[in-house]
Tab-separated table of C-alpha atoms in Angstrom:
chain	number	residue	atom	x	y	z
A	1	UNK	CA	-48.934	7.565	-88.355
A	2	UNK	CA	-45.415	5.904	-88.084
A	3	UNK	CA	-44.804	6.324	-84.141
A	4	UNK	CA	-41.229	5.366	-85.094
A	5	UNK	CA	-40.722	8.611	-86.672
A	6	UNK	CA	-41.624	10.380	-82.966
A	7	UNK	CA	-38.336	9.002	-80.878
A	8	UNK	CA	-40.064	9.399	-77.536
A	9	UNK	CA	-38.306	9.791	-74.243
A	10	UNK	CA	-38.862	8.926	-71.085
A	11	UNK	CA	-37.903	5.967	-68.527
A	12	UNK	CA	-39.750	3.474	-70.429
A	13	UNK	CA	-38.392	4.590	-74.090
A	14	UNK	CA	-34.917	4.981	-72.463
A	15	UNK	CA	-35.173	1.355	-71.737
A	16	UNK	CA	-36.716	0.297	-74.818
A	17	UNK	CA	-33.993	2.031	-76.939
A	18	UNK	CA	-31.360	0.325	-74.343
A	19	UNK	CA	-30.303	4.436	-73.510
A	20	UNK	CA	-31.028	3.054	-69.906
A	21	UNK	CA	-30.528	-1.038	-68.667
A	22	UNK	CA	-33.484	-3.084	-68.791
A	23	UNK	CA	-34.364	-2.804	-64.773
A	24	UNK	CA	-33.325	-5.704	-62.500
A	25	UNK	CA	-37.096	-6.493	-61.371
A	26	UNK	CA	-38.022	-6.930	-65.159
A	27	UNK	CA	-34.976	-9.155	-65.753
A	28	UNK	CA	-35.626	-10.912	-63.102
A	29	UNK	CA	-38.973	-11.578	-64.509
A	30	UNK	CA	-37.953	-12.112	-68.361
A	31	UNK	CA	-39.871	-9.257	-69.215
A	32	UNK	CA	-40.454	-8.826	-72.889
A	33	UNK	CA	-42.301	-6.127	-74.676
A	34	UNK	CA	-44.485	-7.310	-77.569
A	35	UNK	CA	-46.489	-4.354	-78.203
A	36	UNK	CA	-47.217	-0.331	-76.777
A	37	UNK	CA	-49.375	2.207	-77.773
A	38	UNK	CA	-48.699	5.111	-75.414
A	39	UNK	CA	-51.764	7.145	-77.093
A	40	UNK	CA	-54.404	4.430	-76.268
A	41	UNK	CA	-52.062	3.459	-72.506
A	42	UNK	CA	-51.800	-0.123	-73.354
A	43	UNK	CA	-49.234	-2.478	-73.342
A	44	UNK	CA	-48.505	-6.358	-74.591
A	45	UNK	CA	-45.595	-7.875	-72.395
A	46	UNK	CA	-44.247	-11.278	-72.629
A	47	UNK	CA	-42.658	-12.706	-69.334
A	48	UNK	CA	-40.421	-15.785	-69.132
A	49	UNK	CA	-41.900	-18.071	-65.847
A	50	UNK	CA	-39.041	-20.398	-65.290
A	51	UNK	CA	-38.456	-22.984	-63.256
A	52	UNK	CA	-37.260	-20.034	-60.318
A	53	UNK	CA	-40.884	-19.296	-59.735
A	54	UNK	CA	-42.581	-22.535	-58.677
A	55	UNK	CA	-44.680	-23.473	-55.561
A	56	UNK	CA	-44.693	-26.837	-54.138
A	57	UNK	CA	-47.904	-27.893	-56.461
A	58	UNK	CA	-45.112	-27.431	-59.310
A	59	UNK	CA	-47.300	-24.462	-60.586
A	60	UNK	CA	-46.426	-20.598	-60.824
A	61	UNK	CA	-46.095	-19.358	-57.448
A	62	UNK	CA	-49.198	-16.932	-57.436
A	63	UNK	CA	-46.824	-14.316	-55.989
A	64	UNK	CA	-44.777	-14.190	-59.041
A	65	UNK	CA	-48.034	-13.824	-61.197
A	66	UNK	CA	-48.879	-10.779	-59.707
A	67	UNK	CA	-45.407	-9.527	-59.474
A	68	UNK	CA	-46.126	-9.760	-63.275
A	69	UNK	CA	-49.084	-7.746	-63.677
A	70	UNK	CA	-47.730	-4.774	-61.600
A	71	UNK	CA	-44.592	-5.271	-63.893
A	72	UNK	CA	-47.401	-5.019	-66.931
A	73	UNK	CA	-49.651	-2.378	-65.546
A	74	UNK	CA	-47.449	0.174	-64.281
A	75	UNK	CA	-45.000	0.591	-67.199
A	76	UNK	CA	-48.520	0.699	-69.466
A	77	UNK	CA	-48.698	3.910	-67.415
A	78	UNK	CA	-45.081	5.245	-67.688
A	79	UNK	CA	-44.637	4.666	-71.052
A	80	UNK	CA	-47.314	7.982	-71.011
A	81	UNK	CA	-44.960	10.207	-68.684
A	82	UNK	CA	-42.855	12.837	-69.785
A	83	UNK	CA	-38.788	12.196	-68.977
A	84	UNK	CA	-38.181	12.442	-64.988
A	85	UNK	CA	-41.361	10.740	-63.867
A	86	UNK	CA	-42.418	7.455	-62.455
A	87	UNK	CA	-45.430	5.980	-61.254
A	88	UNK	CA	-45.364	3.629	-58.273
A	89	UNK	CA	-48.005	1.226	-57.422
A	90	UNK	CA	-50.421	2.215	-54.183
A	91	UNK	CA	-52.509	-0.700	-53.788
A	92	UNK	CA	-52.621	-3.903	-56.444
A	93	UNK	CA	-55.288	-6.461	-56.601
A	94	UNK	CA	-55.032	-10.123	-58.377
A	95	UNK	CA	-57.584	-12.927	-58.662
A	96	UNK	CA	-55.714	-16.053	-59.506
A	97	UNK	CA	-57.464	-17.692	-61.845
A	98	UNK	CA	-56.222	-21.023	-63.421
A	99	UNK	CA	-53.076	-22.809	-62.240
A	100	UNK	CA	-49.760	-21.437	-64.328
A	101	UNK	CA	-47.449	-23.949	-65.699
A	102	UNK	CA	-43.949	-22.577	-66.078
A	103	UNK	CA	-43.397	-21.066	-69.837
A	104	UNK	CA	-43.783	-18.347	-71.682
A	105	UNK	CA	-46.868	-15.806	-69.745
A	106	UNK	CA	-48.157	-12.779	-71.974
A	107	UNK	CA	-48.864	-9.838	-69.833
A	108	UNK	CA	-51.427	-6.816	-71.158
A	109	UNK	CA	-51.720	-3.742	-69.307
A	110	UNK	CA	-54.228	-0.637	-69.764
A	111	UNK	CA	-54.814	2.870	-68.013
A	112	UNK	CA	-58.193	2.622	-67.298
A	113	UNK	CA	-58.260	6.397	-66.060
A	114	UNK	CA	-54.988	8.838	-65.877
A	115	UNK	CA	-55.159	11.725	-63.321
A	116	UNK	CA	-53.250	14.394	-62.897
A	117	UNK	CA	-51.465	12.084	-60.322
A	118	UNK	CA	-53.561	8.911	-59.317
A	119	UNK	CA	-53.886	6.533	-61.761
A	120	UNK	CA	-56.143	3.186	-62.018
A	121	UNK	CA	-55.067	0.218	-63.857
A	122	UNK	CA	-56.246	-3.004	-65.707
A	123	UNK	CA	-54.393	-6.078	-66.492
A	124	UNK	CA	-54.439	-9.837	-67.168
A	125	UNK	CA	-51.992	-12.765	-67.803
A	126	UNK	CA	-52.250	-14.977	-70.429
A	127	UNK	CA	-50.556	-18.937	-71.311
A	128	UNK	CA	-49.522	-19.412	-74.633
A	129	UNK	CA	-52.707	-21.178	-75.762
A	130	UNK	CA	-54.265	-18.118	-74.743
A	131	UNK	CA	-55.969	-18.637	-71.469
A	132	UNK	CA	-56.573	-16.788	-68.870
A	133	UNK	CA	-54.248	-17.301	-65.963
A	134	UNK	CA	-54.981	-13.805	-63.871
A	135	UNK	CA	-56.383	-10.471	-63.646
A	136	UNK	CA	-55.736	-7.621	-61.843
A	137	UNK	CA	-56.066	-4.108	-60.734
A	138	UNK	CA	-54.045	-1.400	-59.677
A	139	UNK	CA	-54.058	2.343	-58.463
A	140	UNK	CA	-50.749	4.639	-58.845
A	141	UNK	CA	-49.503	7.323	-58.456
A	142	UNK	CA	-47.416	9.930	-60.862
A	143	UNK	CA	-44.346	11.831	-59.339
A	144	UNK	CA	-40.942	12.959	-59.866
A	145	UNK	CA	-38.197	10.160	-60.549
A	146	UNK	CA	-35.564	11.861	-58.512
A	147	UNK	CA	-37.546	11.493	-55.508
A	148	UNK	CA	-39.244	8.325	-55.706
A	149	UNK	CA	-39.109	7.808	-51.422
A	150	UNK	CA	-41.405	11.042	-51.677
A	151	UNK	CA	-44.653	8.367	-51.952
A	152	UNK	CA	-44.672	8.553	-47.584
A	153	UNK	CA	-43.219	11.699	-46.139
A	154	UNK	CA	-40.500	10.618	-43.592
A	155	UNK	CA	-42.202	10.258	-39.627
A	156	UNK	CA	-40.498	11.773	-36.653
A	157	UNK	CA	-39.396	7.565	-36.327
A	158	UNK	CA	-37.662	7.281	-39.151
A	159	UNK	CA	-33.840	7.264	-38.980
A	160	UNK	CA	-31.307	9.594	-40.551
B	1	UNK	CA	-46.003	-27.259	-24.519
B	2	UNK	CA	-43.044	-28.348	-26.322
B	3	UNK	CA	-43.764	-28.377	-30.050
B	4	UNK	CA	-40.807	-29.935	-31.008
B	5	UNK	CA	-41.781	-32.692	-28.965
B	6	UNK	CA	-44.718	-33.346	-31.758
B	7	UNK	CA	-43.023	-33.885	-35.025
B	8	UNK	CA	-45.381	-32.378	-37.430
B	9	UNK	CA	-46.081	-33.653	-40.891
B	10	UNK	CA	-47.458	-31.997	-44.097
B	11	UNK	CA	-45.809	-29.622	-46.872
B	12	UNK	CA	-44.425	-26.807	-44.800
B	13	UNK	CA	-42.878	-29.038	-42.259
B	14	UNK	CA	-41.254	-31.385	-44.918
B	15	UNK	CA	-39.508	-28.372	-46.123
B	16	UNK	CA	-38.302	-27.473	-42.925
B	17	UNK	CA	-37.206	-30.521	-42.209
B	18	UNK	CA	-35.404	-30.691	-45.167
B	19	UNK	CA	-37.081	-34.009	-46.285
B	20	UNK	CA	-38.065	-32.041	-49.135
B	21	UNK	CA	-36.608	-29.089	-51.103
B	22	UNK	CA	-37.022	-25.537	-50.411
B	23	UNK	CA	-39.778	-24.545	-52.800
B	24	UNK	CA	-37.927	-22.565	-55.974
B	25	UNK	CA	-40.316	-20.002	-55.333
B	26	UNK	CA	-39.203	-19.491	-51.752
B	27	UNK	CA	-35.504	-19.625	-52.671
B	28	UNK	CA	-35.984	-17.162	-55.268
B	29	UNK	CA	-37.421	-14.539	-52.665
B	30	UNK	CA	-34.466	-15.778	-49.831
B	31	UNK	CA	-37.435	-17.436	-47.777
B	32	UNK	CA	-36.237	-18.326	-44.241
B	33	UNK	CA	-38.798	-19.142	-41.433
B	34	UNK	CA	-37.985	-16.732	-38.268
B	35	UNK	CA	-41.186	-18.483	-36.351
B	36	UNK	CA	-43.945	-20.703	-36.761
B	37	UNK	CA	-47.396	-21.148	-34.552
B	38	UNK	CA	-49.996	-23.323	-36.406
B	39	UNK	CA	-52.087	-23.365	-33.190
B	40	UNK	CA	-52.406	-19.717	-33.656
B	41	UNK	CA	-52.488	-19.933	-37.238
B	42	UNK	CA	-49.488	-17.740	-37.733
B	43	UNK	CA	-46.310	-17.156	-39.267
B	44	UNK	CA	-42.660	-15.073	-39.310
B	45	UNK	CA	-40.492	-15.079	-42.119
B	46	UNK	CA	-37.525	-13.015	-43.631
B	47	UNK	CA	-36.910	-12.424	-47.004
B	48	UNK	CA	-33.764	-11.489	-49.144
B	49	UNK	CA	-35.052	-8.015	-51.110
B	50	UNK	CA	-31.882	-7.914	-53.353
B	51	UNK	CA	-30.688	-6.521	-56.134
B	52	UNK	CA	-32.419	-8.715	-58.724
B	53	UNK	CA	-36.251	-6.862	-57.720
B	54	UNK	CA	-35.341	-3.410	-57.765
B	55	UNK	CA	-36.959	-0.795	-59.956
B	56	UNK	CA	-36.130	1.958	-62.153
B	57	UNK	CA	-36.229	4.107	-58.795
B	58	UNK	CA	-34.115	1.976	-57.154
B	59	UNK	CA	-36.663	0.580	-54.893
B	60	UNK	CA	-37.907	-3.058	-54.556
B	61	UNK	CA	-40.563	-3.373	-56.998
B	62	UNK	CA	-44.139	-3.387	-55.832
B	63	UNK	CA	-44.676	-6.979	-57.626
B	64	UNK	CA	-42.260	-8.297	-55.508
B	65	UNK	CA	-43.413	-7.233	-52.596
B	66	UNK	CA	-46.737	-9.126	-53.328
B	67	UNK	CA	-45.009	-11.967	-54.341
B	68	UNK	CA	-43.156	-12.004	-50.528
B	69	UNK	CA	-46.772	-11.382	-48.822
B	70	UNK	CA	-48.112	-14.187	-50.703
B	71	UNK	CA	-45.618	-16.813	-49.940
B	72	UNK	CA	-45.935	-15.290	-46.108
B	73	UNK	CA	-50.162	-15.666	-46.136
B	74	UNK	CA	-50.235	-18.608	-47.772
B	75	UNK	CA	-47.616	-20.591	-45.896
B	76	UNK	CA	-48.987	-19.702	-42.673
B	77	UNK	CA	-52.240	-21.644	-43.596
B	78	UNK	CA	-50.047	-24.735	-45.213
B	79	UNK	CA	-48.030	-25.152	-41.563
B	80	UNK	CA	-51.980	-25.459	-40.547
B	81	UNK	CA	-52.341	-28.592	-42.852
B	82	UNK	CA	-52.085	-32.589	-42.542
B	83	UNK	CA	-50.285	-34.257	-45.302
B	84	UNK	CA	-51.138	-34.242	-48.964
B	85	UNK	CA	-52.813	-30.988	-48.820
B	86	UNK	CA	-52.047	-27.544	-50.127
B	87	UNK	CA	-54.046	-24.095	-50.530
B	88	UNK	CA	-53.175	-22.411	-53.128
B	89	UNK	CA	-54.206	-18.431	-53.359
B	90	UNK	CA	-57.381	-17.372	-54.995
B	91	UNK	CA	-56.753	-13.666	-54.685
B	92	UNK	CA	-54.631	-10.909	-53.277
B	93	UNK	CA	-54.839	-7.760	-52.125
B	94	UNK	CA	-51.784	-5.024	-51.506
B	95	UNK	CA	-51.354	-1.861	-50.232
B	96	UNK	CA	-48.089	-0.036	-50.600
B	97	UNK	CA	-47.049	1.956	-47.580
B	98	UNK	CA	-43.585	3.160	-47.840
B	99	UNK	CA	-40.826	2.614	-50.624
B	100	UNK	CA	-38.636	-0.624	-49.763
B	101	UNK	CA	-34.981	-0.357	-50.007
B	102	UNK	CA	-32.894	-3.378	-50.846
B	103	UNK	CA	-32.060	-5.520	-48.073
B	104	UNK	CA	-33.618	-7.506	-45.076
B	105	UNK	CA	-37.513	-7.566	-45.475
B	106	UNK	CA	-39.553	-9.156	-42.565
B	107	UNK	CA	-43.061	-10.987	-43.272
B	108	UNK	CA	-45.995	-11.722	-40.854
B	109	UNK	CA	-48.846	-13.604	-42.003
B	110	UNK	CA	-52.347	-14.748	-39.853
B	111	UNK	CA	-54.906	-16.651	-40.681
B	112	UNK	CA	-58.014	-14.753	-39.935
B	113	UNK	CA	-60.410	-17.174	-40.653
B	114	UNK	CA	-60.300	-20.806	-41.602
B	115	UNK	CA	-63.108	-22.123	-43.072
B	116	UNK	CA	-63.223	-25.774	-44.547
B	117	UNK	CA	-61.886	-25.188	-48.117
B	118	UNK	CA	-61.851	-21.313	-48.241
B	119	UNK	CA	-59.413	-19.391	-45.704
B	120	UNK	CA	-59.046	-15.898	-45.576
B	121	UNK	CA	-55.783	-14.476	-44.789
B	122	UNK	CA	-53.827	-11.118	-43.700
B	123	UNK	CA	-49.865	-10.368	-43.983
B	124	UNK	CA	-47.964	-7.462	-43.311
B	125	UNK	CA	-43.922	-6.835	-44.452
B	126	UNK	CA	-41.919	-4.322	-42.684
B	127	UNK	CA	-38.250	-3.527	-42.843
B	128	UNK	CA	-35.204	-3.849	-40.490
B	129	UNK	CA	-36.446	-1.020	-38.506
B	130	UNK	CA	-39.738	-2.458	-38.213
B	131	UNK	CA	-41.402	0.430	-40.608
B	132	UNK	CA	-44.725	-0.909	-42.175
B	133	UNK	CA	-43.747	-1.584	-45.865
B	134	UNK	CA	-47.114	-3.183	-47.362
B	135	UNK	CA	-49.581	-4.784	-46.051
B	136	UNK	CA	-52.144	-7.241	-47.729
B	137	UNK	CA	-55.446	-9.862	-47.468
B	138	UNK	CA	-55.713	-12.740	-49.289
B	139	UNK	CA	-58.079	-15.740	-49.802
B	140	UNK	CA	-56.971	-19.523	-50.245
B	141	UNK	CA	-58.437	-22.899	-50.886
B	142	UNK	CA	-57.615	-25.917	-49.643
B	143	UNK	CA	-57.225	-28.737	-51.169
B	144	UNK	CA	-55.508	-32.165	-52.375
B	145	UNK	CA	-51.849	-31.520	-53.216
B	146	UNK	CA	-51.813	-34.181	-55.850
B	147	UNK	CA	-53.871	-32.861	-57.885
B	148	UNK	CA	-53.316	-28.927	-58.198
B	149	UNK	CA	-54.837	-28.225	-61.339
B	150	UNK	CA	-58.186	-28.728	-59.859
B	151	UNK	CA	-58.913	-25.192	-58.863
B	152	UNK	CA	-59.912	-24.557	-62.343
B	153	UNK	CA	-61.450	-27.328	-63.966
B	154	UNK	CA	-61.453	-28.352	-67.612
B	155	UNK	CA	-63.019	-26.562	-70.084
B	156	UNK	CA	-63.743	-27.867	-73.898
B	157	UNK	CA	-61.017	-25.475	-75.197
B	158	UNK	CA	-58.503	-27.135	-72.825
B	159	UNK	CA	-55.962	-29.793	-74.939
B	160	UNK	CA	-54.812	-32.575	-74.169
């Protein structure tokens, strides 16, 4: 089955068929999609790590790495949703496995188990000679786009 | 005690000395040291949550956020260090509190235990109001700066 002949909607596929701008995070990032298959929850990214990202050492800051993999994991999830919804992260978890050089980083994301609302995640960075750079973990959460500061009910401290 | 009356040596006081850049890493996240206690193994920082890391929700995304706890945690260890050596992150873990708007973002980072090579480490972000954003754990290793790519090391698929 063609998927093309299915336009899909939602924030993801408004992105992806530039209806919406590519979000500042993923530009930031160089974000790149290579491949998605919303039926199976995955997703292939590409990511550009320039030059912007660096630690002292001259590698990847780690930071950046797993600003990548919530950037891969999360949109494997919303590119599931129906229009109006978003999924942000709860909790994220990265082990840091080989030094990154700067370069081209592929990202690929799964849903591991979709909720009605919480989500887990899977994902893991790769160099272009195909090693293994990171992998991580994630848990989300599914709710309305129009009221994304909804993810911690305002506290009698909070300001108006 | 005066500290300033000890000029200290070693990556993180290089940089704030100027004698060496600003890590790109840290400039990319607006990095800027608000207080520094290497006797106490700790570590105050501000960062720069602008535009460029937002979300589709308009929020700072999550990725980022990790990225700013890691290069809180990890520099509050290095300011621990005597020249030539580094500790670069083995693994990460964040929770996601609260939505961050764009803006000031505040970092503390400990170091709860320091071991000989392996450290373990805590951080916490909040925002100009002092609301928890994330918080997060993380373990480091130290050792030689000069040669980073050690924390992996070779394998037969690696090329030369």
């Amino acid at each position: 089955m063609d998927r093309r002949e299915q336009p899909r909607e939602g924030v993801f596929w408004d992105i992806q068929a530039g209806r919406v701008p590519t979000p500042p995070a993923a530009v930031t990032l160089g974000w790149e999609v290579v491949d998605v298959d919303p039926e199976s929850g995955t997703l292939d990214l590409a990511f550009d790590a320039g030059e912007r990202f660096l630690n002292p050492a001259g590698t990847v800051q780690g930071g950046f790495l797993a600003a990548m993999l919530d950037d891969t994991m999360g949109p494997a999830l919303v590119a599931t949703l129906p229009p109006g919804y978003f999924a942000p992260t709860l909790d994220l978890q990265v082990q840091f496995l080989r030094p990154a050089r700067p370069g081209r980083i592929l990202g690929h994301g799964e849903v591991v188990k979709r909720g009605r609302e919480v989500c887990f995640l899977s994902g893991r960075l790769t160099d272009a000679e195909d090693r293994l750079l990171a992998t991580g973990t994630a848990t989300a959460r599914i709710q309305p786009m129009e009221t994304p500061a909804a993810a911690v009910p305002p506290t009698s401290e909070q300001r108006g």
